[in-house]
XYZ file of C-alpha atoms in Angstrom:
125
model
C 0.137 81.281 80.430
C 1.182 81.007 84.060
C 4.608 81.855 85.363
C 5.795 80.698 88.776
C 8.026 83.423 90.238
C 8.326 82.020 93.715
C 7.411 78.621 95.061
C 6.846 79.416 98.702
C 4.018 78.259 100.952
C 1.453 80.839 101.988
C 0.720 81.500 105.670
C -2.875 80.285 105.468
C -2.026 77.068 103.654
C 1.528 75.688 103.789
C 0.814 73.432 100.789
C -0.375 76.281 98.527
C 1.953 78.385 96.426
C 1.936 82.002 95.329
C 2.013 82.444 91.567
C 1.887 85.199 89.016
C -0.638 84.654 86.243
C -0.028 86.469 82.976
C -3.155 87.137 80.959
C -2.515 86.724 77.228
C -4.275 90.021 76.551
C -2.111 91.924 79.039
C 1.540 91.875 80.033
C 0.679 92.850 83.608
C 0.990 90.014 86.142
C -1.987 89.383 88.405
C -1.360 87.893 91.847
C -3.143 84.581 92.350
C -3.269 82.099 95.211
C -3.195 78.483 94.048
C -5.242 76.374 96.457
C -5.571 72.604 95.983
C -8.758 71.883 94.037
C -10.780 68.758 93.307
C -11.503 69.746 89.680
C -8.538 71.008 87.667
C -9.137 73.691 85.045
C -6.384 72.229 82.844
C -5.930 68.727 81.468
C -2.127 68.997 81.280
C 0.505 70.998 83.172
C 3.683 71.740 81.195
C 6.845 72.655 83.089
C 9.059 75.069 81.168
C 8.196 77.820 78.702
C 11.072 77.052 76.367
C 10.677 76.002 72.757
C 9.562 72.471 73.660
C 7.110 73.548 76.383
C 5.454 76.217 74.284
C 5.395 73.858 71.288
C 3.645 71.175 73.331
C 1.130 73.736 74.618
C 0.407 74.910 71.060
C -0.031 71.365 69.781
C -2.362 70.463 72.667
C -4.372 73.657 72.149
C -4.920 72.766 68.497
C -6.227 69.360 69.607
C -8.611 70.974 72.103
C -6.644 69.932 75.192
C -6.415 72.529 77.952
C -2.917 73.100 79.344
C -1.053 75.383 81.704
C 2.624 76.308 81.174
C 4.755 76.884 84.282
C 8.022 78.810 84.062
C 10.450 79.553 86.906
C 12.248 82.467 85.206
C 11.325 85.905 86.549
C 10.579 87.157 83.021
C 9.764 85.549 79.708
C 12.482 85.997 77.082
C 11.940 86.545 73.389
C 15.407 85.292 72.497
C 18.042 82.905 73.738
C 21.775 82.690 73.522
C 21.696 80.367 70.530
C 19.180 78.419 68.511
C 20.359 75.264 66.771
C 18.172 72.533 65.409
C 18.284 69.711 62.899
C 15.972 68.473 60.154
C 13.624 66.512 62.432
C 13.157 69.517 64.709
C 12.199 71.630 61.702
C 9.660 68.949 60.746
C 8.114 69.362 64.191
C 8.147 73.160 63.810
C 6.487 72.739 60.387
C 3.752 70.627 61.999
C 3.144 73.483 64.454
C 2.970 75.954 61.569
C 6.024 77.992 62.573
C 8.800 76.273 60.598
C 8.898 78.778 57.722
C 9.096 81.732 60.102
C 11.948 80.080 62.019
C 13.809 79.347 58.778
C 13.501 82.979 57.696
C 15.176 84.160 60.922
C 17.781 81.414 61.423
C 20.404 79.644 59.358
C 19.948 75.927 58.880
C 22.841 73.722 59.984
C 24.198 71.619 57.138
C 26.867 69.931 59.267
C 29.499 70.716 61.850
C 33.184 70.205 62.583
C 34.634 69.606 66.012
C 37.840 68.455 67.650
C 38.777 67.453 71.166
C 41.941 67.862 73.209
C 42.528 64.122 72.823
C 41.953 63.786 69.052
C 43.324 67.198 68.024
C 42.099 66.527 64.495
C 38.758 67.843 63.280
C 35.831 65.493 62.790
C 33.112 66.428 60.306
C 29.428 65.536 60.429
């Protein structure tokens, strides 16, 4: 996985960017200089290491498609503020093989109730 910490041109090539590459076998970042190349090492570049980005990368990997995930956050997080998903999202997580693990750690939403300042009465879904 690749994480972009800073997108700033280098002195030798104003179109190149400095990146931090994280090896999957190590948590230590390794400095790398991304120079424009004729032949790309990856077939797909995915922007964002959130649930969708990592899910796409996993699905592509299982199909034999090489991908690179770019993330602008200075550190990868193992949790978020909240995780809410519906039935179709769990079907997608099942297809990736992680649905059961997600269900064991999170409650499934059966519906929700909300009201607005204008309506002032709750609406149920």
